[in-house]
C-alpha cells in the first residue's frame, strides 16, 4: 500500500510541477508578446505624432 501511495504522489507532483513550468513559460511568452506590442505601439505613436507626450 505504501508503494502505491508513493507512486501516486510521485505522479501527482510530476504533473503539478509540469503545470507550474508550463504556466511560467506561457506567462513569460505572453508577457514578451505584450511588451513587444507595446513597444511597437509606442514607436508608431512617436513617429506619427511627435507632439503627443501621453503614452
Short mmCIF file of N, CA and C in Angstrom, two decimals:
data_model
loop_
_atom_site.label_atom_id
_atom_site.label_comp_id
_atom_site.label_asym_id
_atom_site.label_seq_id
_atom_site.Cartn_x
_atom_site.Cartn_y
_atom_site.Cartn_z
N UNK A 1 0.83 -1.20 0.00
CA UNK A 1 0.00 0.00 0.00
C UNK A 1 0.87 1.26 0.00
N UNK A 2 1.96 1.21 0.75
CA UNK A 2 2.85 2.36 0.82
C UNK A 2 3.48 2.65 -0.54
N UNK A 3 3.86 1.60 -1.26
CA UNK A 3 4.49 1.79 -2.58
C UNK A 3 3.50 2.43 -3.55
N UNK A 4 2.25 1.97 -3.55
CA UNK A 4 1.24 2.54 -4.44
C UNK A 4 1.03 4.02 -4.11
N UNK A 5 0.99 4.33 -2.83
CA UNK A 5 0.82 5.71 -2.41
C UNK A 5 2.01 6.56 -2.86
N UNK A 6 3.21 5.99 -2.73
CA UNK A 6 4.41 6.70 -3.15
C UNK A 6 4.36 7.03 -4.63
N UNK A 7 4.01 6.05 -5.46
CA UNK A 7 3.96 6.28 -6.91
C UNK A 7 2.86 7.27 -7.27
N UNK A 8 1.74 7.19 -6.58
CA UNK A 8 0.65 8.13 -6.83
C UNK A 8 1.10 9.56 -6.53
N UNK A 9 1.76 9.73 -5.40
CA UNK A 9 2.24 11.06 -5.04
C UNK A 9 3.32 11.54 -6.01
N UNK A 10 4.19 10.62 -6.42
CA UNK A 10 5.24 10.98 -7.37
C UNK A 10 4.64 11.49 -8.68
N UNK A 11 3.66 10.75 -9.19
CA UNK A 11 3.00 11.17 -10.43
C UNK A 11 2.28 12.51 -10.22
N UNK A 12 1.61 12.64 -9.08
CA UNK A 12 0.89 13.89 -8.80
C UNK A 12 1.85 15.08 -8.79
N UNK A 13 2.99 14.93 -8.09
CA UNK A 13 3.95 16.03 -8.03
C UNK A 13 4.58 16.30 -9.40
N UNK A 14 4.82 15.25 -10.17
CA UNK A 14 5.38 15.44 -11.51
C UNK A 14 4.41 16.25 -12.38
N UNK A 15 3.12 15.89 -12.32
CA UNK A 15 2.12 16.62 -13.10
C UNK A 15 2.00 18.06 -12.60
N UNK A 16 2.02 18.22 -11.29
CA UNK A 16 1.91 19.57 -10.72
C UNK A 16 3.09 20.44 -11.16
N UNK A 17 4.30 19.90 -11.08
CA UNK A 17 5.50 20.66 -11.50
C UNK A 17 5.43 20.98 -12.99
N UNK A 18 4.96 20.02 -13.79
CA UNK A 18 4.84 20.27 -15.23
C UNK A 18 3.86 21.41 -15.49
N UNK A 19 2.77 21.43 -14.74
CA UNK A 19 1.78 22.51 -14.91
C UNK A 19 2.38 23.86 -14.51
N UNK A 20 3.12 23.88 -13.41
CA UNK A 20 3.73 25.14 -12.96
C UNK A 20 4.72 25.65 -13.99
N UNK A 21 5.55 24.74 -14.52
CA UNK A 21 6.53 25.14 -15.53
C UNK A 21 5.82 25.63 -16.79
N UNK A 22 4.76 24.93 -17.20
CA UNK A 22 4.03 25.33 -18.41
C UNK A 22 3.41 26.72 -18.23
N UNK A 23 2.84 26.98 -17.07
CA UNK A 23 2.23 28.29 -16.81
C UNK A 23 3.31 29.37 -16.79
N UNK A 24 4.46 29.06 -16.19
CA UNK A 24 5.54 30.05 -16.14
C UNK A 24 6.05 30.37 -17.54
N UNK A 25 6.25 29.34 -18.35
CA UNK A 25 6.74 29.56 -19.72
C UNK A 25 5.71 30.34 -20.53
N UNK A 26 4.43 29.96 -20.38
CA UNK A 26 3.38 30.68 -21.10
C UNK A 26 3.31 32.14 -20.65
N UNK A 27 3.47 32.37 -19.35
CA UNK A 27 3.45 33.73 -18.83
C UNK A 27 4.59 34.57 -19.38
N UNK A 28 5.77 33.99 -19.44
CA UNK A 28 6.92 34.72 -20.00
C UNK A 28 6.69 35.02 -21.47
N UNK A 29 6.17 34.01 -22.20
CA UNK A 29 5.93 34.18 -23.64
C UNK A 29 4.88 35.26 -23.90
N UNK A 30 3.79 35.20 -23.16
CA UNK A 30 2.72 36.19 -23.34
C UNK A 30 3.20 37.58 -22.91
N UNK A 31 3.95 37.65 -21.81
CA UNK A 31 4.48 38.93 -21.37
C UNK A 31 5.41 39.55 -22.40
N UNK A 32 6.24 38.72 -23.02
CA UNK A 32 7.15 39.21 -24.05
C UNK A 32 6.35 39.71 -25.25
N UNK A 33 5.30 38.98 -25.62
CA UNK A 33 4.47 39.38 -26.76
C UNK A 33 3.79 40.72 -26.48
N UNK A 34 3.26 40.87 -25.26
CA UNK A 34 2.58 42.12 -24.89
C UNK A 34 3.59 43.27 -24.88
N UNK A 35 4.79 43.02 -24.34
CA UNK A 35 5.82 44.06 -24.30
C UNK A 35 6.22 44.47 -25.71
N UNK A 36 6.38 43.50 -26.61
CA UNK A 36 6.73 43.82 -27.99
C UNK A 36 5.62 44.64 -28.64
N UNK A 37 4.37 44.28 -28.36
CA UNK A 37 3.25 45.02 -28.95
C UNK A 37 3.22 46.44 -28.42
N UNK A 38 3.49 46.61 -27.11
CA UNK A 38 3.52 47.96 -26.53
C UNK A 38 4.64 48.77 -27.16
N UNK A 39 5.81 48.15 -27.34
CA UNK A 39 6.93 48.86 -27.95
C UNK A 39 6.59 49.29 -29.37
N UNK A 40 5.95 48.41 -30.12
CA UNK A 40 5.55 48.77 -31.48
C UNK A 40 4.57 49.93 -31.46
N UNK A 41 3.60 49.88 -30.53
CA UNK A 41 2.59 50.93 -30.45
C UNK A 41 3.25 52.26 -30.09
N UNK A 42 4.20 52.23 -29.15
CA UNK A 42 4.91 53.45 -28.75
C UNK A 42 5.73 53.98 -29.93
N UNK A 43 6.40 53.09 -30.66
CA UNK A 43 7.18 53.52 -31.82
C UNK A 43 6.27 54.16 -32.87
N UNK A 44 5.12 53.56 -33.12
CA UNK A 44 4.19 54.12 -34.10
C UNK A 44 3.70 55.50 -33.66
N UNK A 45 3.34 55.64 -32.38
CA UNK A 45 2.82 56.92 -31.91
C UNK A 45 3.93 57.98 -31.95
N UNK A 46 5.17 57.58 -31.69
CA UNK A 46 6.26 58.54 -31.72
C UNK A 46 6.54 59.00 -33.14
N UNK A 47 6.43 58.10 -34.11
CA UNK A 47 6.71 58.50 -35.48
C UNK A 47 5.55 59.29 -36.08
N UNK A 48 4.32 58.97 -35.65
CA UNK A 48 3.17 59.67 -36.22
C UNK A 48 3.01 61.07 -35.62
N UNK A 49 3.10 61.15 -34.28
CA UNK A 49 2.90 62.44 -33.62
C UNK A 49 4.04 62.68 -32.63
N UNK A 50 4.90 63.59 -32.95
CA UNK A 50 5.99 63.93 -32.04
C UNK A 50 5.50 64.84 -30.92
N UNK A 51 4.39 65.53 -31.12
CA UNK A 51 3.90 66.45 -30.10
C UNK A 51 3.11 65.72 -29.02
N UNK A 52 2.69 64.49 -29.26
CA UNK A 52 1.88 63.74 -28.29
C UNK A 52 2.79 63.14 -27.23
N UNK A 53 2.70 63.65 -26.00
CA UNK A 53 3.54 63.12 -24.93
C UNK A 53 2.82 62.08 -24.10
N UNK A 54 1.51 61.94 -24.28
CA UNK A 54 0.75 60.96 -23.48
C UNK A 54 0.91 59.56 -24.07
N UNK A 55 1.34 58.64 -23.22
CA UNK A 55 1.54 57.25 -23.67
C UNK A 55 0.52 56.37 -22.97
#
